[in-house]
PDB file of C-alpha atoms in Angstrom:
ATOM      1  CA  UNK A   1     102.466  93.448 119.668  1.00 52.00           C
ATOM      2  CA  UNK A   2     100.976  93.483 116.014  1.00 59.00           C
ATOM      3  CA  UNK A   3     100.024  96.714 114.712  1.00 92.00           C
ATOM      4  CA  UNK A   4      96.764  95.353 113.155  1.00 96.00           C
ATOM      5  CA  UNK A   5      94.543  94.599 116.051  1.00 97.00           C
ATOM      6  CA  UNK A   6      91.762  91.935 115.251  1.00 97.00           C
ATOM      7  CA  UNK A   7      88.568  91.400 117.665  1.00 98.00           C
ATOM      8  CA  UNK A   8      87.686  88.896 118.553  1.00 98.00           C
ATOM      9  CA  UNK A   9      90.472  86.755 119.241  1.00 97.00           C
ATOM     10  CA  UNK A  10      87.977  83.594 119.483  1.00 97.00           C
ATOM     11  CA  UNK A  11      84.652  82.982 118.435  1.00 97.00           C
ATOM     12  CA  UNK A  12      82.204  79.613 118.364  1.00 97.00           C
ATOM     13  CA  UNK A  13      78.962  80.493 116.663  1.00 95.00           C
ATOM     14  CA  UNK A  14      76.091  78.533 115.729  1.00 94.00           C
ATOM     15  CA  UNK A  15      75.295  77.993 111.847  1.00 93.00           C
ATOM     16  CA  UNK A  16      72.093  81.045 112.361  1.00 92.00           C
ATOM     17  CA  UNK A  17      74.092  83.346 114.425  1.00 92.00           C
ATOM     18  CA  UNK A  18      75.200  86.566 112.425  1.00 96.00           C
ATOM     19  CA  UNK A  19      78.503  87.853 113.764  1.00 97.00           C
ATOM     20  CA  UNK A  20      81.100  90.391 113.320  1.00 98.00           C
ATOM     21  CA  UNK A  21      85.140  90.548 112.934  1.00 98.00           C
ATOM     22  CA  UNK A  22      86.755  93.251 113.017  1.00 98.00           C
ATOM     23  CA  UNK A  23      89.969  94.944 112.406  1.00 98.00           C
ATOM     24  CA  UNK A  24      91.738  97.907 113.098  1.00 98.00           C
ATOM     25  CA  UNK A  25      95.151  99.193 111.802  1.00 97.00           C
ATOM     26  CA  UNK A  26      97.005 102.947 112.185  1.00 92.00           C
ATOM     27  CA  UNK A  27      99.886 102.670 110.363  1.00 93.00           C
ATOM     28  CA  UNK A  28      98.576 105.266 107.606  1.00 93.00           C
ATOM     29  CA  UNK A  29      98.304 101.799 105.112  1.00 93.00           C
ATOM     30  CA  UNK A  30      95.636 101.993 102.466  1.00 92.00           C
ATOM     31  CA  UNK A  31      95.190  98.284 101.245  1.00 92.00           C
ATOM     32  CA  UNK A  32      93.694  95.946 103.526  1.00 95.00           C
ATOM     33  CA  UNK A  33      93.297  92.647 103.194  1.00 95.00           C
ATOM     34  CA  UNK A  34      90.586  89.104 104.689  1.00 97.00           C
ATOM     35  CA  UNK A  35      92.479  85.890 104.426  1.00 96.00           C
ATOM     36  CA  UNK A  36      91.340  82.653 105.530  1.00 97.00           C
ATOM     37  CA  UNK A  37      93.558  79.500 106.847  1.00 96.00           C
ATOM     38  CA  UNK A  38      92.471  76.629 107.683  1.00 95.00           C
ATOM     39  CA  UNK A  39      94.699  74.035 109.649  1.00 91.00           C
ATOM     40  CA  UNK A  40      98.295  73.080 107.991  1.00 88.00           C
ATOM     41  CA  UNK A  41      97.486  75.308 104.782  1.00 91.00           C
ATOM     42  CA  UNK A  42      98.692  78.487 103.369  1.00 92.00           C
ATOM     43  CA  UNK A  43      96.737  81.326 104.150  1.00 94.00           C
ATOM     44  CA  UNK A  44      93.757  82.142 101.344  1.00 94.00           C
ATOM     45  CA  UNK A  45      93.013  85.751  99.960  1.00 94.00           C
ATOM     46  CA  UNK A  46      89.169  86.907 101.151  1.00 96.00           C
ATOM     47  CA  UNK A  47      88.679  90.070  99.882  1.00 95.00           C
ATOM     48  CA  UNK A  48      90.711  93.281  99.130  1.00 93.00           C
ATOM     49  CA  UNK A  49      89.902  97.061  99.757  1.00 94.00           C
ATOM     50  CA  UNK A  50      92.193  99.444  98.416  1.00 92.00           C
ATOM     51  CA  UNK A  51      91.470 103.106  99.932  1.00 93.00           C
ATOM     52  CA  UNK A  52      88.191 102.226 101.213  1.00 94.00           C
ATOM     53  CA  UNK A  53      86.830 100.144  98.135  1.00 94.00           C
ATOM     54  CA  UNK A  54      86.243  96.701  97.007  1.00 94.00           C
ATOM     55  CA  UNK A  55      88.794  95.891  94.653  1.00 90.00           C
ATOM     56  CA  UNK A  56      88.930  91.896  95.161  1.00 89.00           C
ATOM     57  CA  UNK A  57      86.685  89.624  95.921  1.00 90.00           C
ATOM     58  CA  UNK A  58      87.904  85.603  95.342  1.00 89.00           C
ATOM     59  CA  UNK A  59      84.707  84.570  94.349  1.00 89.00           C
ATOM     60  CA  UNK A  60      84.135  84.165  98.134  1.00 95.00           C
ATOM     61  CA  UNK A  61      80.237  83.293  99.255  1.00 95.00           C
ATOM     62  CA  UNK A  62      78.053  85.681 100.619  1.00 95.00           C
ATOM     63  CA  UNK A  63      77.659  84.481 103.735  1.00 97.00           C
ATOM     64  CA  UNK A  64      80.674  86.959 104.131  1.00 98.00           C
ATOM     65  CA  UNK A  65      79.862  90.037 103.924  1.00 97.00           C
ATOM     66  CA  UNK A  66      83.057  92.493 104.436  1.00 98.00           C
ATOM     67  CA  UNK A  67      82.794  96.169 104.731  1.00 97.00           C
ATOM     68  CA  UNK A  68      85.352  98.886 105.276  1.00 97.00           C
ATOM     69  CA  UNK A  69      83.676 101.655 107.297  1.00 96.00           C
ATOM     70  CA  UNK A  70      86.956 104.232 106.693  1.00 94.00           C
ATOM     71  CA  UNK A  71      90.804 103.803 106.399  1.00 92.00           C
ATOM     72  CA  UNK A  72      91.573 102.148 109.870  1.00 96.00           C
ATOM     73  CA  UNK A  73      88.683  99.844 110.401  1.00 97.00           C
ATOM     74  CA  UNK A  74      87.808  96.755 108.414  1.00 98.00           C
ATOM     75  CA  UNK A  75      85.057  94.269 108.992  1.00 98.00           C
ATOM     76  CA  UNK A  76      83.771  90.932 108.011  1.00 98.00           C
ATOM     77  CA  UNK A  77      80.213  90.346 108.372  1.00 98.00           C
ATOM     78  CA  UNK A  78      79.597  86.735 108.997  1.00 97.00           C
ATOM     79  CA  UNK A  79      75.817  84.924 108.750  1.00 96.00           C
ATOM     80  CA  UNK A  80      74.381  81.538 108.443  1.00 95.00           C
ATOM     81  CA  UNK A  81      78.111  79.900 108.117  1.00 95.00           C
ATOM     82  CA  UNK A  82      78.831  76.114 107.643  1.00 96.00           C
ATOM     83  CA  UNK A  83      80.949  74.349 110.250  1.00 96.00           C
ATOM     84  CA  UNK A  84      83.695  73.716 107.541  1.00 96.00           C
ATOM     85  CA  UNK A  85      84.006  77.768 107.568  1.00 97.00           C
ATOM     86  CA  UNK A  86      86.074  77.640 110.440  1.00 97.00           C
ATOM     87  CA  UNK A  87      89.182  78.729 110.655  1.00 97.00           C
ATOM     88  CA  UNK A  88      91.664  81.485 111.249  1.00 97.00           C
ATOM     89  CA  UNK A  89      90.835  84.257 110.109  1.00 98.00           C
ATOM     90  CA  UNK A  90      93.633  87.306 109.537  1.00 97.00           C
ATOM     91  CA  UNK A  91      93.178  90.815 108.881  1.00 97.00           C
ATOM     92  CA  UNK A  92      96.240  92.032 107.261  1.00 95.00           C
ATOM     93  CA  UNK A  93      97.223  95.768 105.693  1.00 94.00           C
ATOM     94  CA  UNK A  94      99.941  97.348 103.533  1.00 91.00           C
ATOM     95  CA  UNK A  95     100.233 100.728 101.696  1.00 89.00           C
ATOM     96  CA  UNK A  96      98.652 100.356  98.407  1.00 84.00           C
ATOM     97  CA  UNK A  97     101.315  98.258  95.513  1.00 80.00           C
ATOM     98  CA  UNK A  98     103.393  97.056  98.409  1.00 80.00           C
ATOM     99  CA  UNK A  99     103.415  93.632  99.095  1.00 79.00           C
ATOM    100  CA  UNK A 100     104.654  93.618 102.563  1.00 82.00           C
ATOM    101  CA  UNK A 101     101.899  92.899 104.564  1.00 90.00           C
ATOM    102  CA  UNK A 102     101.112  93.231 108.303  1.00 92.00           C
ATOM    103  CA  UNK A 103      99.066  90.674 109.322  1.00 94.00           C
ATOM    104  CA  UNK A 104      96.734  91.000 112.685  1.00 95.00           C
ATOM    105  CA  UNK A 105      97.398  87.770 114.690  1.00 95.00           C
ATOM    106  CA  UNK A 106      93.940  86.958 113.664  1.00 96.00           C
ATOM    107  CA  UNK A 107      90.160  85.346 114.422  1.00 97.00           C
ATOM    108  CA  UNK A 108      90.243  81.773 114.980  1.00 97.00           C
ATOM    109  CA  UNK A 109      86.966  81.041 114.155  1.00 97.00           C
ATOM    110  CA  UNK A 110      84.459  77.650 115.206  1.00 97.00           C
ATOM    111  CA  UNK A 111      80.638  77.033 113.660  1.00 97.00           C
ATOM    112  CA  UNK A 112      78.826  74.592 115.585  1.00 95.00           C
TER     113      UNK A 112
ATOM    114  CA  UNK B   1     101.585  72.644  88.617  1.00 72.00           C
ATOM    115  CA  UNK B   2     101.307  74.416  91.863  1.00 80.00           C
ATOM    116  CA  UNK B   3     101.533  78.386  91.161  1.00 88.00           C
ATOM    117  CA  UNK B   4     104.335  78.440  94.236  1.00 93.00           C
ATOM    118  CA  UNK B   5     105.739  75.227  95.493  1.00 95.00           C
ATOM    119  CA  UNK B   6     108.099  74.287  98.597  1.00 95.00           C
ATOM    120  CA  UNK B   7     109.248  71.164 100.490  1.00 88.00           C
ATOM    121  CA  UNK B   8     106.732  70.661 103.408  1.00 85.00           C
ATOM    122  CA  UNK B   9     109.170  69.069 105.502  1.00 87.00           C
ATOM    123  CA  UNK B  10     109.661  68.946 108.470  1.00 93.00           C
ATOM    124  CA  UNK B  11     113.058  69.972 108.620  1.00 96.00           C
ATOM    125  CA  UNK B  12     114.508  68.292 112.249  1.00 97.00           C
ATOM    126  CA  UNK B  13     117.848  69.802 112.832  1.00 97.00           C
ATOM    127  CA  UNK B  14     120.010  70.729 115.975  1.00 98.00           C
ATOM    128  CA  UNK B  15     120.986  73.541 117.663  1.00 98.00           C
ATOM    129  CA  UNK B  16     123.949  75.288 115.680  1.00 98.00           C
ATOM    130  CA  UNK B  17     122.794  73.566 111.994  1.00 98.00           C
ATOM    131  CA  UNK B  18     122.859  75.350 108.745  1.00 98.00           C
ATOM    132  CA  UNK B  19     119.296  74.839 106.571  1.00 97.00           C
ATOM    133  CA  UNK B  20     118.419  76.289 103.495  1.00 96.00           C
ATOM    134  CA  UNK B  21     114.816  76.261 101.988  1.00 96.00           C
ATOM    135  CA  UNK B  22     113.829  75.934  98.604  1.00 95.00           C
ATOM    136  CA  UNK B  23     110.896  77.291  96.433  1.00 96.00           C
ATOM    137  CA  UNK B  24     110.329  77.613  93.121  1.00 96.00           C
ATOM    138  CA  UNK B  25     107.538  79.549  91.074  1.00 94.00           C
ATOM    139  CA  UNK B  26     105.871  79.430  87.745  1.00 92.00           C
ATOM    140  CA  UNK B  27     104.790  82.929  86.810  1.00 88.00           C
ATOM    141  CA  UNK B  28     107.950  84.555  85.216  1.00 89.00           C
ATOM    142  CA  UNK B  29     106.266  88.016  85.376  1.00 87.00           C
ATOM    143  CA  UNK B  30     106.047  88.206  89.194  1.00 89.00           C
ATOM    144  CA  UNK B  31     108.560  90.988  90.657  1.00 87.00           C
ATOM    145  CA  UNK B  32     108.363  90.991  94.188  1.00 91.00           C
ATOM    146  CA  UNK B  33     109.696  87.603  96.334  1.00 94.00           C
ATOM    147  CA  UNK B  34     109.452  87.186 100.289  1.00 95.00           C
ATOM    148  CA  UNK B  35     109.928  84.992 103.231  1.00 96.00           C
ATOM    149  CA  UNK B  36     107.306  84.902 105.894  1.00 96.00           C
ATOM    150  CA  UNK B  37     107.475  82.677 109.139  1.00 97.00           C
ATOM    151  CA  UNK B  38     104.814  81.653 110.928  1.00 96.00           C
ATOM    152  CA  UNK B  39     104.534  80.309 114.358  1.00 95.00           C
ATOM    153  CA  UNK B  40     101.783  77.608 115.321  1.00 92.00           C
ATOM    154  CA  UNK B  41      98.533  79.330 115.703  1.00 89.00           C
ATOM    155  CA  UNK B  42      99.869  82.791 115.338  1.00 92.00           C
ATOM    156  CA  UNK B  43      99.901  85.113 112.260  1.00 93.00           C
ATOM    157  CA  UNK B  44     102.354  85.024 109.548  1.00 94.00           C
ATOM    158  CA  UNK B  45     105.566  87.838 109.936  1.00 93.00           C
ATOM    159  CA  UNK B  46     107.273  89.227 107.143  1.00 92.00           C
ATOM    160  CA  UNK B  47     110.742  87.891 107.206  1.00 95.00           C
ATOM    161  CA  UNK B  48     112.436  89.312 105.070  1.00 94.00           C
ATOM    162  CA  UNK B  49     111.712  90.272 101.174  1.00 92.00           C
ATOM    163  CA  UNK B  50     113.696  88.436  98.410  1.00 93.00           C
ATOM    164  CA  UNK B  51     116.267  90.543  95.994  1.00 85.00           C
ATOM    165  CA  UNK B  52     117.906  89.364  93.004  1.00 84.00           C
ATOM    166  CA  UNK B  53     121.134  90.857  94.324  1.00 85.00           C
ATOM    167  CA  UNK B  54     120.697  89.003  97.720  1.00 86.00           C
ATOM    168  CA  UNK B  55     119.862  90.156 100.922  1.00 91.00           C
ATOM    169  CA  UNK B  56     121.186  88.840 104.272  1.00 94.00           C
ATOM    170  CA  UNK B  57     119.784  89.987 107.704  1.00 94.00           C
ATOM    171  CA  UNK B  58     121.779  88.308 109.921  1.00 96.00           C
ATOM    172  CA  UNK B  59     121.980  84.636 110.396  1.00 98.00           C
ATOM    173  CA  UNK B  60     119.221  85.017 107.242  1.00 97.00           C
ATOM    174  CA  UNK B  61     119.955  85.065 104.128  1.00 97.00           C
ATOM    175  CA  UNK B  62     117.456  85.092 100.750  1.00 96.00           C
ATOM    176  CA  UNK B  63     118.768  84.277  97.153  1.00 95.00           C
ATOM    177  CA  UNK B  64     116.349  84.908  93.963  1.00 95.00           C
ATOM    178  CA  UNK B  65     117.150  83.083  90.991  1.00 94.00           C
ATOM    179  CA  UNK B  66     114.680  85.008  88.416  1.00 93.00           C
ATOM    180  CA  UNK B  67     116.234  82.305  85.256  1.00 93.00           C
ATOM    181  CA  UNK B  68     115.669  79.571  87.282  1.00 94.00           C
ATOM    182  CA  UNK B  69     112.399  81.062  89.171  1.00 95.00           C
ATOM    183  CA  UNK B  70     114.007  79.802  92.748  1.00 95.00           C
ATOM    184  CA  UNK B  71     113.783  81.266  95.618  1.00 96.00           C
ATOM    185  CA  UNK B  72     116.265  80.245  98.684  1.00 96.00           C
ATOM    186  CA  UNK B  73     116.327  80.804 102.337  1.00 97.00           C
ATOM    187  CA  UNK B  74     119.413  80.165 104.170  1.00 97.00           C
ATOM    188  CA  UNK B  75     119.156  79.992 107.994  1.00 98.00           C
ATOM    189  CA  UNK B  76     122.666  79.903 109.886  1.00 98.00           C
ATOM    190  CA  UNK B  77     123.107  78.946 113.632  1.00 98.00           C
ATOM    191  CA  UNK B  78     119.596  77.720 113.990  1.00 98.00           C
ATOM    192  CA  UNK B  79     118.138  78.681 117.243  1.00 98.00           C
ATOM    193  CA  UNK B  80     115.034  76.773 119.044  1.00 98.00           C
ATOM    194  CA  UNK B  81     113.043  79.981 118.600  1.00 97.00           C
ATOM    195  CA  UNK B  82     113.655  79.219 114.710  1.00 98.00           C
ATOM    196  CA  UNK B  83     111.543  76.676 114.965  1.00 98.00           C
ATOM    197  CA  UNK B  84     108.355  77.582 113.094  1.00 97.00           C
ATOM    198  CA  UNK B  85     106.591  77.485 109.346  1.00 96.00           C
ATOM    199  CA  UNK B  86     108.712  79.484 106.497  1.00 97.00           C
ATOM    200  CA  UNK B  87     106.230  80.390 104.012  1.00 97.00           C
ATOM    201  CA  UNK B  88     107.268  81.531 100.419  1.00 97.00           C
ATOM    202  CA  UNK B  89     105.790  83.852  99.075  1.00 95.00           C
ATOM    203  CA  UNK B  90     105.239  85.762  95.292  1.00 94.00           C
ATOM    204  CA  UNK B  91     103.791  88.740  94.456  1.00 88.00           C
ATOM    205  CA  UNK B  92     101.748  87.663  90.985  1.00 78.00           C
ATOM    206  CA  UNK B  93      98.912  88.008  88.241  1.00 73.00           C
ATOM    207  CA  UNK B  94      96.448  85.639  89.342  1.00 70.00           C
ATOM    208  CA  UNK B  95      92.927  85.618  88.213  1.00 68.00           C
ATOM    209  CA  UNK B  96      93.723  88.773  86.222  1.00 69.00           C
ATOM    210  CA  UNK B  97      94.495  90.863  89.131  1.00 70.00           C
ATOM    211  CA  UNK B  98      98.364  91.190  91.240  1.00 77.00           C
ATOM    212  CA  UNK B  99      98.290  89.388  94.345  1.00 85.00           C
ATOM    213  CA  UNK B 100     100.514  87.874  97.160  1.00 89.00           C
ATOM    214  CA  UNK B 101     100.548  83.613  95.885  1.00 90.00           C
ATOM    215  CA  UNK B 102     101.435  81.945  99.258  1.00 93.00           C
ATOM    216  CA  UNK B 103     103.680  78.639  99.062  1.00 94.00           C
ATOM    217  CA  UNK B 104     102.115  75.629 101.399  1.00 94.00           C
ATOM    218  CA  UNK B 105     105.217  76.041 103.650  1.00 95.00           C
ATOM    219  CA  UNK B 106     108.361  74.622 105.474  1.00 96.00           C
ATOM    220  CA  UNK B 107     108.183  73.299 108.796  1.00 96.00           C
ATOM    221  CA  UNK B 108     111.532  73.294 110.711  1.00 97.00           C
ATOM    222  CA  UNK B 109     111.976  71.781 113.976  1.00 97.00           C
ATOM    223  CA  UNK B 110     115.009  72.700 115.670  1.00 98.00           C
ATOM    224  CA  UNK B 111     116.207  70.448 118.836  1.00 96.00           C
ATOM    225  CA  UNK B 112     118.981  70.720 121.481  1.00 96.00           C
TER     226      UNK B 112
END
């Protein structure tokens, strides 16, 4: 079993629905990380929070809204998405400077 | 030019074959190299990381080429349960901040 835990593990949603992903890790890791895939592609960097703050953000639209409530938890807020937003989505954490990432086994994601 | 770049494949071999993957990368300041796999529809793993000296883990085994900016991944005695996406992977200043620079990926299809 991963040791980053992602909820849910599916979601459909319609293009006015607001929803939530979250993501939950306890392996003491500071840095935690939103990527987005999409089908046959490499996985995209999101957002980055290193010890609870926003250090990255890829220029990524705010319908996604991410927050990071304390060290464990991460979430992505999602409203008003566009059916070519879905995709998988993965949670993934590290300790701060390593590049070793977990990943969570992630939120595949449909917008009808 | 692609910031990481692999062969997409697929790679069909049998049972008992030795495969190597390639991938090269353009930013000559990166300093941390690694090998993820990822299995359809599931989450990428960490491999294994990439050292200059070479690091073997088994029937695995990942060469850095820092002069040539290569990166190899050897697999011996391919099993089925090899069978999967091998993702390269560079630790690198992009966008004026370090991040993890994912390769597209190899796809390797192993077969009795």
């Amino acid at each position: 079993d991963t040791e980053v835990t992602q909820t849910p593990k599916h979601l459909v949603m319609g293009m006015t629905n607001k929803k939530s992903l979250k993501c939950e890790q306890h392996m003491g890791h500071r840095a935690m990380y939103w990527y987005k895939q999409k089908a046959k592609k490499p996985p995209e960097l999101m957002f980055v929070y290193s010890y609870e703050k926003l250090s990255i953000n890829e220029s990524v639209p705010s319908r996604f809204s991410p927050e990071c409530p304390n060290s464990s938890l991460l979430n992505l807020h999602l409203h008003a998405l566009q059916p070519e937003d879905s995709a998988l989505y993965l949670c993934a954490s590290s300790d701060v400077g390593d590049y070793g990432y977990t990943f969570g086994s992630g939120t595949r994601l449909t917008v009808v | 030019r692609k910031e990481v770049e692999q062969d997409p494949g697929p790679f069909n071999v049998p049972e008992g074959a030795t495969v190597a993957f390639n991938c090269t990368y353009s930013n000559s300041a990166s300093q941390s190299f690694f090998w993820y796999r990822q299995d359809c529809r599931k989450e990428p793993k960490l491999l294994m990381s990439v050292y200059s000296s070479g690091n073997e883990d088994g029937r695995f085994t990942a060469q850095l080429n820092r002069a040539s900016q290569y990166i190899s991944l050897l697999i011996r005695d391919s099993k089925l349960s090899d069978s999967a996406t091998y993702l390269c992977v560079v630790e690198g200043l992009s966008g004026g901040y370090n991040k993890l620079i994912f390769g597209a990926g190899t796809r390797l299809a192993v077969h009795p």
